[in-house]
């Protein structure tokens, strides 16, 4: 992908623009991987024209090539949601600029213009988090849901087509019938409304509590090796609200590992909604 503009005035050069998708055919430079100086390739929009361009002007992304040859299909291996955000921002930028021109002609201001800008900035920040790949699985799932919700909202406000999805994944229209696509489109507005309601509930403020447990002894004589599981119990809802902490003792009532003598520690992390006065008891 081109990350800088390159005029490419020489005969065998290939002009580049920021965001141009390229397919690399050859590289010139040291044999050390990632140390190429020049690349030869072509743009995905015009495969007939090949040329060379500086390696520092492009960012190499992994991909999978199917049916190699003139009619080959190049599939990026990056996250599909991350890829969708890139295309969506390009489409929205065109519509957003047109909206600005129209409002400038009539010397009017519209809150929708600012709102779309805020959503675009949010999508950029979400994409940055996906690229950095330093978040947990739960955070990844939440961010993808936020991205999908904002994309569907923006497409509706800008008059663009609503993308058919099943469980957040874009469906292949060639593998589904017209009736199936119609049903997905009919269900999309309802699912979008449900996602907003669920998101508003999830945005409630939570208090995070830490409970440190130190097990010093096990006075019960069971005559055999014992495994004790500790967890936090909510007396109001009558259910466990934390993972289990395992403690092992020998038949003599001593820890299996003497290093754990008076040193069996377990740290519980619990998130509680501030509105609820949850009472925690040890089990």
Coordinates of C-alpha atoms in Angstrom, one line a residue:
X1 CA 0.0 0.0 0.0
X2 CA 1.4 3.4 -1.0
X3 CA 2.1 5.6 2.0
X4 CA 3.6 8.5 0.0
X5 CA 3.0 10.1 -3.3
X6 CA 5.5 9.2 -6.0
X7 CA 5.5 11.0 -9.4
X8 CA 7.5 8.4 -11.2
X9 CA 8.6 10.6 -14.1
X10 CA 11.2 8.2 -15.6
X11 CA 10.2 5.7 -18.3
X12 CA 10.1 2.5 -16.2
X13 CA 8.7 4.1 -13.0
X14 CA 5.2 3.6 -11.6
X15 CA 3.5 6.7 -10.2
X16 CA 2.0 6.2 -6.7
X17 CA -0.6 7.9 -4.6
X18 CA -1.3 7.5 -0.9
X19 CA -3.5 4.5 -0.4
X20 CA -2.8 2.9 -3.8
X21 CA -3.0 -1.0 -3.5
X22 CA 0.0 -2.6 -5.2
X23 CA 1.1 -6.1 -6.1
X24 CA 4.9 -6.6 -5.7
X25 CA 6.6 -8.8 -8.4
X26 CA 10.3 -8.2 -7.7
X27 CA 12.5 -6.5 -5.2
X28 CA 16.0 -5.0 -5.6
X29 CA 18.5 -4.6 -2.9
X30 CA 20.3 -6.7 -0.2
X31 CA 19.2 -10.3 0.1
X32 CA 18.3 -9.6 3.7
X33 CA 14.5 -9.8 4.1
X34 CA 12.9 -6.4 4.6
X35 CA 15.9 -4.5 3.3
X36 CA 14.7 -3.9 -0.3
X37 CA 15.5 -0.6 -1.9
X38 CA 13.3 -0.8 -5.0
X39 CA 10.2 -2.8 -5.9
X40 CA 8.7 -3.7 -9.2
X41 CA 5.0 -4.2 -9.4
X42 CA 1.7 -2.9 -10.6
X43 CA -1.4 -1.2 -9.3
X44 CA -4.4 -3.4 -8.6
X45 CA -6.5 -0.9 -10.6
X46 CA -4.3 -1.3 -13.7
X47 CA -2.5 -4.6 -13.9
X48 CA -1.3 -4.0 -17.4
X49 CA 1.2 -1.3 -16.4
X50 CA 4.2 -2.4 -14.4
X51 CA 7.0 -0.2 -13.1
X52 CA 9.5 0.4 -10.3
X53 CA 9.1 2.5 -7.2
X54 CA 11.1 3.1 -4.0
X55 CA 10.5 0.5 -1.3
X56 CA 10.3 3.3 1.4
X57 CA 7.2 4.7 -0.3
X58 CA 5.1 1.6 0.3
X59 CA 4.0 -0.5 3.3
X60 CA 4.1 -4.3 2.7
X61 CA 1.2 -6.2 4.0
X62 CA 0.8 -10.0 4.1
X63 CA -1.7 -11.5 1.6
X64 CA -2.8 -14.8 0.2
X65 CA -2.8 -15.4 -3.6
X66 CA -5.3 -17.7 -5.2
X67 CA -5.2 -18.9 -8.9
X68 CA -1.8 -17.4 -9.6
X69 CA -1.5 -15.9 -13.1
X70 CA -3.2 -13.2 -15.1
X71 CA -6.5 -13.8 -13.4
X72 CA -5.1 -14.3 -9.9
X73 CA -7.0 -13.2 -6.8
X74 CA -5.1 -11.5 -4.1
X75 CA -6.7 -11.6 -0.6
X76 CA -5.3 -9.6 2.2
X77 CA -4.8 -11.5 5.4
X78 CA -5.6 -8.6 7.7
X79 CA -8.6 -8.4 9.9
X80 CA -11.8 -7.9 7.7
X81 CA -13.2 -5.3 10.1
X82 CA -10.0 -3.3 9.9
X83 CA -10.1 -3.5 6.1
X84 CA -13.7 -2.4 6.0
X85 CA -12.9 0.6 8.1
X86 CA -10.3 1.7 5.5
X87 CA -12.8 1.5 2.6
X88 CA -15.6 3.1 4.6
X89 CA -13.5 6.1 5.5
X90 CA -12.6 6.6 1.9
X91 CA -16.2 6.5 0.8
X92 CA -17.4 8.8 3.7
X93 CA -14.6 11.3 2.9
X94 CA -16.1 12.0 -0.5
X95 CA -19.7 12.3 0.8
X96 CA -18.5 14.4 3.7
X97 CA -16.7 16.9 1.4
X98 CA -19.8 17.2 -0.8
X99 CA -21.9 17.9 2.3
X100 CA -19.4 20.7 3.3
X101 CA -19.6 22.3 -0.2
X102 CA -23.4 22.3 -0.1
X103 CA -23.5 23.8 3.4
X104 CA -20.9 26.4 2.4
X105 CA -23.0 27.5 -0.6
X106 CA -26.0 28.1 1.5
X107 CA -23.9 29.5 4.4
X108 CA -25.5 27.1 6.8
X109 CA -24.3 24.8 9.6
X110 CA -25.7 21.4 10.2
X111 CA -25.1 19.3 13.3
X112 CA -24.9 16.2 11.1
X113 CA -21.7 17.5 9.5
X114 CA -20.0 17.6 12.9
X115 CA -21.5 14.4 14.0
X116 CA -20.1 12.5 11.0
X117 CA -16.7 14.0 11.7
X118 CA -16.8 12.7 15.2
X119 CA -17.8 9.2 14.0
X120 CA -14.9 9.2 11.4
X121 CA -12.4 10.2 14.1
X122 CA -13.8 7.4 16.4
X123 CA -13.4 4.9 13.6
X124 CA -9.8 6.0 13.0
X125 CA -9.0 5.6 16.7
X126 CA -10.7 2.2 16.8
X127 CA -8.7 1.1 13.8
X128 CA -5.5 2.2 15.4
X129 CA -6.2 0.0 18.4
X130 CA -6.8 -3.0 16.1
X131 CA -3.5 -2.3 14.3
X132 CA -1.6 -2.1 17.5
X133 CA -3.0 -5.5 18.6
X134 CA -2.5 -4.8 22.3
X135 CA -6.0 -5.4 23.5
X136 CA -7.7 -8.4 25.1
X137 CA -10.2 -10.7 23.3
X138 CA -13.1 -9.1 25.2
X139 CA -12.0 -5.6 24.2
X140 CA -11.5 -6.7 20.6
X141 CA -15.0 -8.0 20.5
X142 CA -16.4 -4.8 22.0
X143 CA -14.4 -2.6 19.6
X144 CA -15.6 -4.5 16.6
X145 CA -19.2 -4.2 17.7
X146 CA -18.7 -0.4 18.1
X147 CA -17.1 -0.2 14.7
X148 CA -20.0 -2.1 13.0
X149 CA -22.6 0.0 14.8
X150 CA -21.0 3.3 13.7
X151 CA -20.5 2.1 10.1
X152 CA -24.1 1.1 9.7
X153 CA -25.2 4.4 11.3
X154 CA -23.0 6.5 9.0
X155 CA -24.0 4.6 5.8
X156 CA -27.7 5.3 6.7
X157 CA -27.1 9.0 7.3
X158 CA -25.0 9.5 4.1
X159 CA -27.4 7.6 1.9
X160 CA -25.1 4.7 1.3
X161 CA -26.1 1.0 1.0
X162 CA -26.5 -0.9 4.2
X163 CA -24.0 -3.8 4.3
X164 CA -25.6 -7.2 4.9
X165 CA -24.1 -8.9 7.9
X166 CA -24.6 -12.1 9.9
X167 CA -23.1 -11.9 13.4
X168 CA -21.0 -8.9 12.4
X169 CA -19.4 -10.6 9.4
X170 CA -20.1 -9.3 5.9
X171 CA -21.8 -12.0 3.9
X172 CA -20.9 -13.0 0.4
X173 CA -23.8 -12.1 -1.9
X174 CA -22.8 -14.7 -4.4
X175 CA -23.3 -17.5 -1.9
X176 CA -26.8 -16.3 -0.7
X177 CA -30.1 -16.1 -2.5
X178 CA -32.0 -12.9 -3.1
X179 CA -34.6 -13.9 -0.4
X180 CA -31.8 -14.5 2.1
X181 CA -30.2 -11.1 1.4
X182 CA -33.6 -9.5 1.8
X183 CA -34.1 -11.0 5.2
X184 CA -30.7 -9.9 6.3
X185 CA -31.4 -6.4 5.2
X186 CA -34.8 -6.4 7.0
X187 CA -33.2 -7.6 10.2
X188 CA -30.2 -5.2 10.1
X189 CA -32.1 -2.1 11.4
X190 CA -33.6 -4.1 14.2
X191 CA -30.2 -5.5 15.2
X192 CA -28.7 -2.0 15.0
X193 CA -31.3 -0.7 17.4
X194 CA -30.6 -3.6 19.8
X195 CA -26.9 -2.9 19.6
X196 CA -27.4 0.7 20.5
X197 CA -29.6 -0.2 23.5
X198 CA -27.1 -2.9 24.6
X199 CA -24.2 -0.4 24.2
X200 CA -26.0 2.2 26.3
X201 CA -26.4 -0.4 29.1
X202 CA -22.8 -1.5 28.8
X203 CA -21.6 2.1 29.2
X204 CA -22.9 2.2 32.8
X205 CA -20.2 3.0 35.3
X206 CA -18.6 0.0 37.0
X207 CA -16.6 -0.1 40.1
X208 CA -13.6 -2.5 40.1
X209 CA -12.8 -4.3 43.3
X210 CA -9.8 -6.4 44.3
X211 CA -10.1 -9.1 46.9
X212 CA -6.9 -10.7 48.2
X213 CA -7.2 -14.1 49.9
X214 CA -4.5 -15.7 52.0
X215 CA -5.2 -19.3 52.9
X216 CA -3.1 -20.1 56.0
X217 CA -4.3 -23.6 56.8
X218 CA -6.8 -26.4 56.3
X219 CA -7.8 -27.9 59.7
X220 CA -10.1 -30.5 58.4
X221 CA -8.7 -34.0 58.4
X222 CA -10.0 -35.9 55.4
X223 CA -7.3 -38.6 55.4
X224 CA -6.4 -38.0 51.7
X225 CA -5.1 -35.4 49.4
X226 CA -7.6 -32.6 49.0
X227 CA -8.3 -29.9 46.4
X228 CA -10.1 -26.8 47.7
X229 CA -11.7 -24.3 45.3
X230 CA -12.3 -20.8 46.5
X231 CA -14.5 -18.2 44.7
X232 CA -16.6 -15.1 45.4
X233 CA -20.3 -15.6 45.9
X234 CA -23.0 -13.0 45.5
X235 CA -25.7 -13.6 48.2
X236 CA -28.2 -11.3 46.5
X237 CA -28.2 -13.2 43.2
X238 CA -27.3 -16.6 44.8
X239 CA -24.5 -17.3 42.3
X240 CA -20.7 -17.3 42.0
X241 CA -19.2 -14.2 40.3
X242 CA -15.5 -15.0 40.0
X243 CA -13.2 -17.7 38.7
X244 CA -12.1 -20.6 41.0
X245 CA -8.9 -20.4 43.0
X246 CA -7.4 -23.9 43.6
X247 CA -5.6 -24.9 46.8
X248 CA -4.0 -28.4 47.2
X249 CA -3.3 -30.0 50.5
X250 CA -1.7 -33.4 51.4
X251 CA -3.3 -36.1 53.6
X252 CA -1.4 -34.6 56.6
X253 CA -3.1 -31.2 56.0
X254 CA 0.0 -29.6 54.7
X255 CA 0.4 -27.8 51.3
X256 CA 1.7 -30.2 48.6
X257 CA 4.4 -27.7 47.9
X258 CA 6.2 -26.5 51.1
X259 CA 6.9 -23.2 49.3
X260 CA 3.2 -22.5 49.7
X261 CA 3.3 -22.8 53.5
X262 CA 1.3 -19.7 54.7
X263 CA 1.7 -18.3 51.2
X264 CA -1.4 -19.5 49.3
X265 CA -2.5 -16.2 47.8
X266 CA -5.4 -15.6 45.4
X267 CA -6.4 -12.3 43.9
X268 CA -10.0 -11.8 42.7
X269 CA -11.0 -9.0 40.4
X270 CA -14.7 -8.2 40.3
X271 CA -16.5 -5.4 38.4
X272 CA -19.7 -4.2 40.1
X273 CA -22.3 -1.7 38.9
X274 CA -22.3 1.3 41.2
X275 CA -26.1 1.3 41.5
X276 CA -26.0 -2.1 43.1
X277 CA -24.9 -2.6 46.7
X278 CA -23.5 -6.1 46.1
X279 CA -22.5 -8.0 49.1
X280 CA -19.6 -10.3 48.6
X281 CA -19.0 -13.3 50.8
X282 CA -16.2 -15.9 50.6
X283 CA -17.1 -19.5 49.7

